[in-house]
Amino acid sequence: MTNAQIILNNSIALMKEGILKGSGIMTKDENGNVFELPETIHTFATWKALGYIVKKGQKCKARFQIWKYAGSKNEETEEETGRLFLKESYFFTKEQVEAI
């Protein structure tokens, strides 16, 4: 499962629990069922890359594991090796950030 799928699945579950709001965007699943997409959530680093900073004092809305890549380069052979592992990440909504 990709990070995008992990985030979407967890976001939908959090919206059903009332933790996240709906985005107002409707879509269909593979069975043809219509449902509303949840509001967008990103990690601190992703918001920063998008030009936002998390407001001081804000607590994460969600916390779950996503895939992270750790790579290294062998100095002798110049070959890059890496691995993927699950890491707990903290997610914030658009309401919790402001433009830099």
mmCIF file of N, CA and C in Angstrom:
data_model
loop_
_atom_site.group_PDB
_atom_site.id
_atom_site.type_symbol
_atom_site.label_atom_id
_atom_site.label_comp_id
_atom_site.label_asym_id
_atom_site.label_seq_id
_atom_site.Cartn_x
_atom_site.Cartn_y
_atom_site.Cartn_z
ATOM 1 N N MET A 1 0.854 -1.169 0.000
ATOM 2 C CA MET A 1 0.000 0.000 0.000
ATOM 3 C C MET A 1 0.904 1.238 0.000
ATOM 4 N N THR A 2 0.562 2.211 -0.826
ATOM 5 C CA THR A 2 1.361 3.432 -0.900
ATOM 6 C C THR A 2 0.993 4.392 0.229
ATOM 7 N N ASN A 3 1.845 5.402 0.433
ATOM 8 C CA ASN A 3 1.548 6.418 1.448
ATOM 9 C C ASN A 3 0.243 7.134 1.133
ATOM 10 N N ALA A 4 0.000 7.431 -0.144
ATOM 11 C CA ALA A 4 -1.239 8.118 -0.521
ATOM 12 C C ALA A 4 -2.458 7.285 -0.126
ATOM 13 N N GLN A 5 -2.401 5.977 -0.340
ATOM 14 C CA GLN A 5 -3.510 5.099 0.043
ATOM 15 C C GLN A 5 -3.662 5.017 1.558
ATOM 16 N N ILE A 6 -2.541 4.939 2.251
ATOM 17 C CA ILE A 6 -2.577 4.885 3.719
ATOM 18 C C ILE A 6 -3.213 6.157 4.266
ATOM 19 N N ILE A 7 -2.792 7.312 3.739
ATOM 20 C CA ILE A 7 -3.321 8.596 4.218
ATOM 21 C C ILE A 7 -4.811 8.717 3.905
ATOM 22 N N LEU A 8 -5.226 8.350 2.684
ATOM 23 C CA LEU A 8 -6.640 8.435 2.314
ATOM 24 C C LEU A 8 -7.484 7.521 3.196
ATOM 25 N N ASN A 9 -7.070 6.281 3.367
ATOM 26 C CA ASN A 9 -7.843 5.340 4.193
ATOM 27 C C ASN A 9 -7.975 5.827 5.631
ATOM 28 N N ASN A 10 -6.877 6.314 6.210
ATOM 29 C CA ASN A 10 -6.930 6.831 7.578
ATOM 30 C C ASN A 10 -7.757 8.112 7.652
ATOM 31 N N SER A 11 -7.674 8.962 6.640
ATOM 32 C CA SER A 11 -8.456 10.202 6.613
ATOM 33 C C SER A 11 -9.953 9.905 6.576
ATOM 34 N N ILE A 12 -10.342 8.927 5.763
ATOM 35 C CA ILE A 12 -11.756 8.548 5.680
ATOM 36 C C ILE A 12 -12.239 8.019 7.025
ATOM 37 N N ALA A 13 -11.429 7.179 7.664
ATOM 38 C CA ALA A 13 -11.798 6.650 8.985
ATOM 39 C C ALA A 13 -11.919 7.778 10.012
ATOM 40 N N LEU A 14 -10.993 8.746 9.968
ATOM 41 C CA LEU A 14 -11.037 9.879 10.901
ATOM 42 C C LEU A 14 -12.243 10.780 10.632
ATOM 43 N N MET A 15 -12.647 10.904 9.365
ATOM 44 C CA MET A 15 -13.828 11.700 9.038
ATOM 45 C C MET A 15 -15.083 11.010 9.586
ATOM 46 N N LYS A 16 -15.143 9.690 9.469
ATOM 47 C CA LYS A 16 -16.289 8.944 10.003
ATOM 48 C C LYS A 16 -16.381 9.061 11.515
ATOM 49 N N GLU A 17 -15.217 9.203 12.181
ATOM 50 C CA GLU A 17 -15.178 9.366 13.637
ATOM 51 C C GLU A 17 -15.473 10.802 14.057
ATOM 52 N N GLY A 18 -15.516 11.738 13.095
ATOM 53 C CA GLY A 18 -15.789 13.132 13.395
ATOM 54 C C GLY A 18 -14.550 13.954 13.720
ATOM 55 N N ILE A 19 -13.368 13.389 13.541
ATOM 56 C CA ILE A 19 -12.122 14.103 13.834
ATOM 57 C C ILE A 19 -11.757 15.048 12.689
ATOM 58 N N LEU A 20 -11.962 14.595 11.442
ATOM 59 C CA LEU A 20 -11.726 15.435 10.266
ATOM 60 C C LEU A 20 -13.047 15.835 9.650
ATOM 61 N N LYS A 21 -13.055 16.976 8.965
ATOM 62 C CA LYS A 21 -14.228 17.457 8.250
ATOM 63 C C LYS A 21 -14.226 16.908 6.833
ATOM 64 N N GLY A 22 -15.352 17.016 6.174
ATOM 65 C CA GLY A 22 -15.441 16.661 4.764
ATOM 66 C C GLY A 22 -14.930 17.812 3.911
ATOM 67 N N SER A 23 -14.469 17.505 2.715
ATOM 68 C CA SER A 23 -13.918 18.531 1.831
ATOM 69 C C SER A 23 -14.974 19.143 0.910
ATOM 70 N N GLY A 24 -16.137 18.509 0.827
ATOM 71 C CA GLY A 24 -17.170 18.968 -0.096
ATOM 72 C C GLY A 24 -16.998 18.373 -1.489
ATOM 73 N N ILE A 25 -15.963 17.574 -1.698
ATOM 74 C CA ILE A 25 -15.709 16.941 -2.986
ATOM 75 C C ILE A 25 -16.247 15.520 -2.936
ATOM 76 N N MET A 26 -17.120 15.206 -3.883
ATOM 77 C CA MET A 26 -17.724 13.885 -3.935
ATOM 78 C C MET A 26 -16.994 13.027 -4.971
ATOM 79 N N THR A 27 -16.886 11.723 -4.692
ATOM 80 C CA THR A 27 -16.247 10.786 -5.615
ATOM 81 C C THR A 27 -16.925 9.434 -5.494
ATOM 82 N N LYS A 28 -16.555 8.527 -6.411
ATOM 83 C CA LYS A 28 -17.094 7.164 -6.383
ATOM 84 C C LYS A 28 -15.971 6.179 -6.100
ATOM 85 N N ASP A 29 -16.313 5.117 -5.375
ATOM 86 C CA ASP A 29 -15.335 4.049 -5.160
ATOM 87 C C ASP A 29 -15.453 3.013 -6.281
ATOM 88 N N GLU A 30 -14.685 1.942 -6.191
ATOM 89 C CA GLU A 30 -14.667 0.933 -7.251
ATOM 90 C C GLU A 30 -15.990 0.199 -7.404
ATOM 91 N N ASN A 31 -16.852 0.267 -6.404
ATOM 92 C CA ASN A 31 -18.173 -0.373 -6.460
ATOM 93 C C ASN A 31 -19.266 0.578 -6.932
ATOM 94 N N GLY A 32 -18.888 1.835 -7.221
ATOM 95 C CA GLY A 32 -19.857 2.822 -7.683
ATOM 96 C C GLY A 32 -20.544 3.587 -6.569
ATOM 97 N N ASN A 33 -20.146 3.362 -5.322
ATOM 98 C CA ASN A 33 -20.726 4.081 -4.191
ATOM 99 C C ASN A 33 -20.164 5.497 -4.142
ATOM 100 N N VAL A 34 -21.039 6.484 -3.966
ATOM 101 C CA VAL A 34 -20.626 7.884 -3.899
ATOM 102 C C VAL A 34 -20.338 8.244 -2.440
ATOM 103 N N PHE A 35 -19.203 8.927 -2.227
ATOM 104 C CA PHE A 35 -18.866 9.377 -0.876
ATOM 105 C C PHE A 35 -18.065 10.668 -0.946
ATOM 106 N N GLU A 36 -18.022 11.383 0.180
ATOM 107 C CA GLU A 36 -17.296 12.647 0.273
ATOM 108 C C GLU A 36 -15.860 12.390 0.705
ATOM 109 N N LEU A 37 -14.926 13.098 0.059
ATOM 110 C CA LEU A 37 -13.526 12.996 0.449
ATOM 111 C C LEU A 37 -13.286 13.823 1.713
ATOM 112 N N PRO A 38 -12.393 13.378 2.576
ATOM 113 C CA PRO A 38 -12.081 14.158 3.785
ATOM 114 C C PRO A 38 -11.202 15.358 3.462
ATOM 115 N N GLU A 39 -11.111 16.293 4.421
ATOM 116 C CA GLU A 39 -10.230 17.441 4.239
ATOM 117 C C GLU A 39 -8.785 16.975 4.111
ATOM 118 N N THR A 40 -7.962 17.806 3.489
ATOM 119 C CA THR A 40 -6.567 17.463 3.245
ATOM 120 C C THR A 40 -5.754 17.529 4.532
ATOM 121 N N ILE A 41 -4.912 16.514 4.729
ATOM 122 C CA ILE A 41 -3.961 16.521 5.835
ATOM 123 C C ILE A 41 -2.572 16.237 5.275
ATOM 124 N N HIS A 42 -1.567 16.854 5.906
ATOM 125 C CA HIS A 42 -0.178 16.640 5.521
ATOM 126 C C HIS A 42 0.682 16.617 6.778
ATOM 127 N N THR A 43 1.892 16.102 6.636
ATOM 128 C CA THR A 43 2.859 16.139 7.729
ATOM 129 C C THR A 43 3.455 17.541 7.823
ATOM 130 N N PHE A 44 4.154 17.804 8.908
ATOM 131 C CA PHE A 44 4.826 19.092 9.101
ATOM 132 C C PHE A 44 5.751 19.386 7.927
ATOM 133 N N ALA A 45 6.558 18.383 7.534
ATOM 134 C CA ALA A 45 7.531 18.574 6.451
ATOM 135 C C ALA A 45 6.846 18.863 5.118
ATOM 136 N N THR A 46 5.740 18.204 4.847
ATOM 137 C CA THR A 46 5.025 18.435 3.587
ATOM 138 C C THR A 46 4.422 19.831 3.561
ATOM 139 N N TRP A 47 3.810 20.265 4.661
ATOM 140 C CA TRP A 47 3.269 21.626 4.713
ATOM 141 C C TRP A 47 4.391 22.635 4.486
ATOM 142 N N LYS A 48 5.548 22.403 5.092
ATOM 143 C CA LYS A 48 6.679 23.314 4.931
ATOM 144 C C LYS A 48 7.120 23.371 3.466
ATOM 145 N N ALA A 49 7.173 22.216 2.803
ATOM 146 C CA ALA A 49 7.547 22.166 1.388
ATOM 147 C C ALA A 49 6.525 22.895 0.514
ATOM 148 N N LEU A 50 5.275 22.958 0.963
ATOM 149 C CA LEU A 50 4.213 23.651 0.229
ATOM 150 C C LEU A 50 4.158 25.148 0.543
ATOM 151 N N GLY A 51 5.039 25.616 1.438
ATOM 152 C CA GLY A 51 5.096 27.035 1.764
ATOM 153 C C GLY A 51 4.278 27.447 2.971
ATOM 154 N N TYR A 52 4.004 26.507 3.861
ATOM 155 C CA TYR A 52 3.223 26.793 5.067
ATOM 156 C C TYR A 52 4.029 26.388 6.290
ATOM 157 N N ILE A 53 3.627 26.938 7.427
ATOM 158 C CA ILE A 53 4.213 26.560 8.710
ATOM 159 C C ILE A 53 3.060 26.259 9.662
ATOM 160 N N VAL A 54 3.238 25.252 10.493
ATOM 161 C CA VAL A 54 2.204 24.900 11.473
ATOM 162 C C VAL A 54 2.165 26.001 12.519
ATOM 163 N N LYS A 55 0.955 26.484 12.824
ATOM 164 C CA LYS A 55 0.786 27.546 13.815
ATOM 165 C C LYS A 55 1.283 27.080 15.181
ATOM 166 N N LYS A 56 1.859 27.998 15.909
ATOM 167 C CA LYS A 56 2.408 27.689 17.230
ATOM 168 C C LYS A 56 1.307 27.155 18.150
ATOM 169 N N GLY A 57 1.628 26.079 18.847
ATOM 170 C CA GLY A 57 0.705 25.502 19.821
ATOM 171 C C GLY A 57 -0.276 24.494 19.253
ATOM 172 N N GLN A 58 -0.260 24.270 17.951
ATOM 173 C CA GLN A 58 -1.192 23.324 17.344
ATOM 174 C C GLN A 58 -0.774 21.884 17.622
ATOM 175 N N LYS A 59 -1.733 21.069 17.934
ATOM 176 C CA LYS A 59 -1.503 19.636 18.139
ATOM 177 C C LYS A 59 -1.959 18.903 16.879
ATOM 178 N N CYS A 60 -1.319 17.799 16.565
ATOM 179 C CA CYS A 60 -1.667 17.063 15.352
ATOM 180 C C CYS A 60 -3.101 16.543 15.434
ATOM 181 N N LYS A 61 -3.773 16.506 14.281
ATOM 182 C CA LYS A 61 -5.134 15.967 14.213
ATOM 183 C C LYS A 61 -5.119 14.455 14.098
ATOM 184 N N ALA A 62 -4.027 13.931 13.520
ATOM 185 C CA ALA A 62 -3.942 12.491 13.312
ATOM 186 C C ALA A 62 -2.503 12.030 13.467
ATOM 187 N N ARG A 63 -2.386 10.753 13.837
ATOM 188 C CA ARG A 63 -1.062 10.161 14.000
ATOM 189 C C ARG A 63 -1.170 8.697 13.590
ATOM 190 N N PHE A 64 -0.430 8.346 12.528
ATOM 191 C CA PHE A 64 -0.398 6.965 12.068
ATOM 192 C C PHE A 64 0.877 6.718 11.276
ATOM 193 N N GLN A 65 1.135 5.456 10.943
ATOM 194 C CA GLN A 65 2.382 5.094 10.287
ATOM 195 C C GLN A 65 2.287 5.196 8.770
ATOM 196 N N ILE A 66 3.348 5.752 8.158
ATOM 197 C CA ILE A 66 3.499 5.778 6.707
ATOM 198 C C ILE A 66 4.901 5.284 6.368
ATOM 199 N N TRP A 67 5.126 4.973 5.089
ATOM 200 C CA TRP A 67 6.422 4.481 4.655
ATOM 201 C C TRP A 67 7.438 5.607 4.578
ATOM 202 N N LYS A 68 8.656 5.318 5.018
ATOM 203 C CA LYS A 68 9.771 6.258 4.931
ATOM 204 C C LYS A 68 10.940 5.515 4.294
ATOM 205 N N TYR A 69 11.686 6.232 3.447
ATOM 206 C CA TYR A 69 12.834 5.641 2.758
ATOM 207 C C TYR A 69 14.119 6.124 3.416
ATOM 208 N N ALA A 70 15.015 5.204 3.672
ATOM 209 C CA ALA A 70 16.339 5.544 4.198
ATOM 210 C C ALA A 70 17.360 4.939 3.247
ATOM 211 N N GLY A 71 18.144 5.787 2.631
ATOM 212 C CA GLY A 71 19.127 5.306 1.670
ATOM 213 C C GLY A 71 20.532 5.682 2.073
ATOM 214 N N SER A 72 21.483 4.946 1.534
ATOM 215 C CA SER A 72 22.884 5.256 1.769
ATOM 216 C C SER A 72 23.671 4.870 0.522
ATOM 217 N N LYS A 73 24.827 5.485 0.371
ATOM 218 C CA LYS A 73 25.660 5.236 -0.794
ATOM 219 C C LYS A 73 26.970 4.593 -0.345
ATOM 220 N N ASN A 74 27.336 3.487 -0.990
ATOM 221 C CA ASN A 74 28.599 2.820 -0.716
ATOM 222 C C ASN A 74 29.716 3.650 -1.351
ATOM 223 N N GLU A 75 30.661 4.114 -0.559
ATOM 224 C CA GLU A 75 31.719 4.992 -1.055
ATOM 225 C C GLU A 75 32.640 4.297 -2.051
ATOM 226 N N GLU A 76 32.861 3.015 -1.881
ATOM 227 C CA GLU A 76 33.765 2.290 -2.769
ATOM 228 C C GLU A 76 33.145 1.987 -4.129
ATOM 229 N N THR A 77 31.913 1.491 -4.120
ATOM 230 C CA THR A 77 31.276 1.076 -5.373
ATOM 231 C C THR A 77 30.339 2.135 -5.944
ATOM 232 N N GLU A 78 30.085 3.202 -5.213
ATOM 233 C CA GLU A 78 29.148 4.262 -5.617
ATOM 234 C C GLU A 78 27.724 3.723 -5.796
ATOM 235 N N GLU A 79 27.465 2.553 -5.235
ATOM 236 C CA GLU A 79 26.150 1.946 -5.349
ATOM 237 C C GLU A 79 25.258 2.431 -4.219
ATOM 238 N N GLU A 80 24.041 2.794 -4.578
ATOM 239 C CA GLU A 80 23.100 3.265 -3.567
ATOM 240 C C GLU A 80 22.221 2.109 -3.112
ATOM 241 N N THR A 81 22.093 1.983 -1.808
ATOM 242 C CA THR A 81 21.210 0.973 -1.232
ATOM 243 C C THR A 81 20.230 1.684 -0.310
ATOM 244 N N GLY A 82 19.109 1.088 -0.118
ATOM 245 C CA GLY A 82 18.121 1.706 0.751
ATOM 246 C C GLY A 82 17.098 0.704 1.222
ATOM 247 N N ARG A 83 16.254 1.185 2.092
ATOM 248 C CA ARG A 83 15.192 0.337 2.612
ATOM 249 C C ARG A 83 13.995 1.205 2.964
ATOM 250 N N LEU A 84 12.852 0.590 2.974
ATOM 251 C CA LEU A 84 11.621 1.243 3.387
ATOM 252 C C LEU A 84 11.216 0.683 4.742
ATOM 253 N N PHE A 85 10.692 1.554 5.594
ATOM 254 C CA PHE A 85 10.192 1.107 6.886
ATOM 255 C C PHE A 85 9.014 1.988 7.279
ATOM 256 N N LEU A 86 8.165 1.471 8.128
ATOM 257 C CA LEU A 86 7.012 2.235 8.615
ATOM 258 C C LEU A 86 7.447 3.115 9.774
ATOM 259 N N LYS A 87 7.037 4.395 9.698
ATOM 260 C CA LYS A 87 7.383 5.360 10.741
ATOM 261 C C LYS A 87 6.135 6.126 11.133
ATOM 262 N N GLU A 88 5.941 6.305 12.423
ATOM 263 C CA GLU A 88 4.793 7.077 12.891
ATOM 264 C C GLU A 88 4.971 8.534 12.484
ATOM 265 N N SER A 89 3.935 9.110 11.894
ATOM 266 C CA SER A 89 3.985 10.493 11.431
ATOM 267 C C SER A 89 2.794 11.258 11.988
ATOM 268 N N TYR A 90 2.951 12.568 12.076
ATOM 269 C CA TYR A 90 1.934 13.447 12.647
ATOM 270 C C TYR A 90 1.361 14.319 11.544
ATOM 271 N N PHE A 91 0.029 14.425 11.491
ATOM 272 C CA PHE A 91 -0.645 15.111 10.406
ATOM 273 C C PHE A 91 -1.442 16.308 10.902
ATOM 274 N N PHE A 92 -1.420 17.380 10.091
ATOM 275 C CA PHE A 92 -2.093 18.637 10.407
ATOM 276 C C PHE A 92 -3.026 19.017 9.255
ATOM 277 N N THR A 93 -4.098 19.752 9.562
ATOM 278 C CA THR A 93 -5.057 20.200 8.547
ATOM 279 C C THR A 93 -4.706 21.618 8.074
ATOM 280 N N LYS A 94 -5.384 22.055 7.049
ATOM 281 C CA LYS A 94 -5.170 23.394 6.482
ATOM 282 C C LYS A 94 -5.482 24.489 7.519
ATOM 283 N N GLU A 95 -6.450 24.246 8.399
ATOM 284 C CA GLU A 95 -6.793 25.217 9.437
ATOM 285 C C GLU A 95 -5.666 25.429 10.450
ATOM 286 N N GLN A 96 -4.767 24.467 10.545
ATOM 287 C CA GLN A 96 -3.709 24.520 11.540
ATOM 288 C C GLN A 96 -2.404 25.128 11.016
ATOM 289 N N VAL A 97 -2.399 25.568 9.767
ATOM 290 C CA VAL A 97 -1.178 26.129 9.177
ATOM 291 C C VAL A 97 -1.431 27.524 8.661
ATOM 292 N N GLU A 98 -0.339 28.257 8.431
ATOM 293 C CA GLU A 98 -0.417 29.583 7.827
ATOM 294 C C GLU A 98 0.724 29.732 6.831
ATOM 295 N N ALA A 99 0.529 30.596 5.848
ATOM 296 C CA ALA A 99 1.558 30.802 4.833
ATOM 297 C C ALA A 99 2.806 31.403 5.466
ATOM 298 N N ILE A 100 3.955 30.994 4.946
ATOM 299 C CA ILE A 100 5.238 31.492 5.464
ATOM 300 C C ILE A 100 5.420 32.939 5.017
#
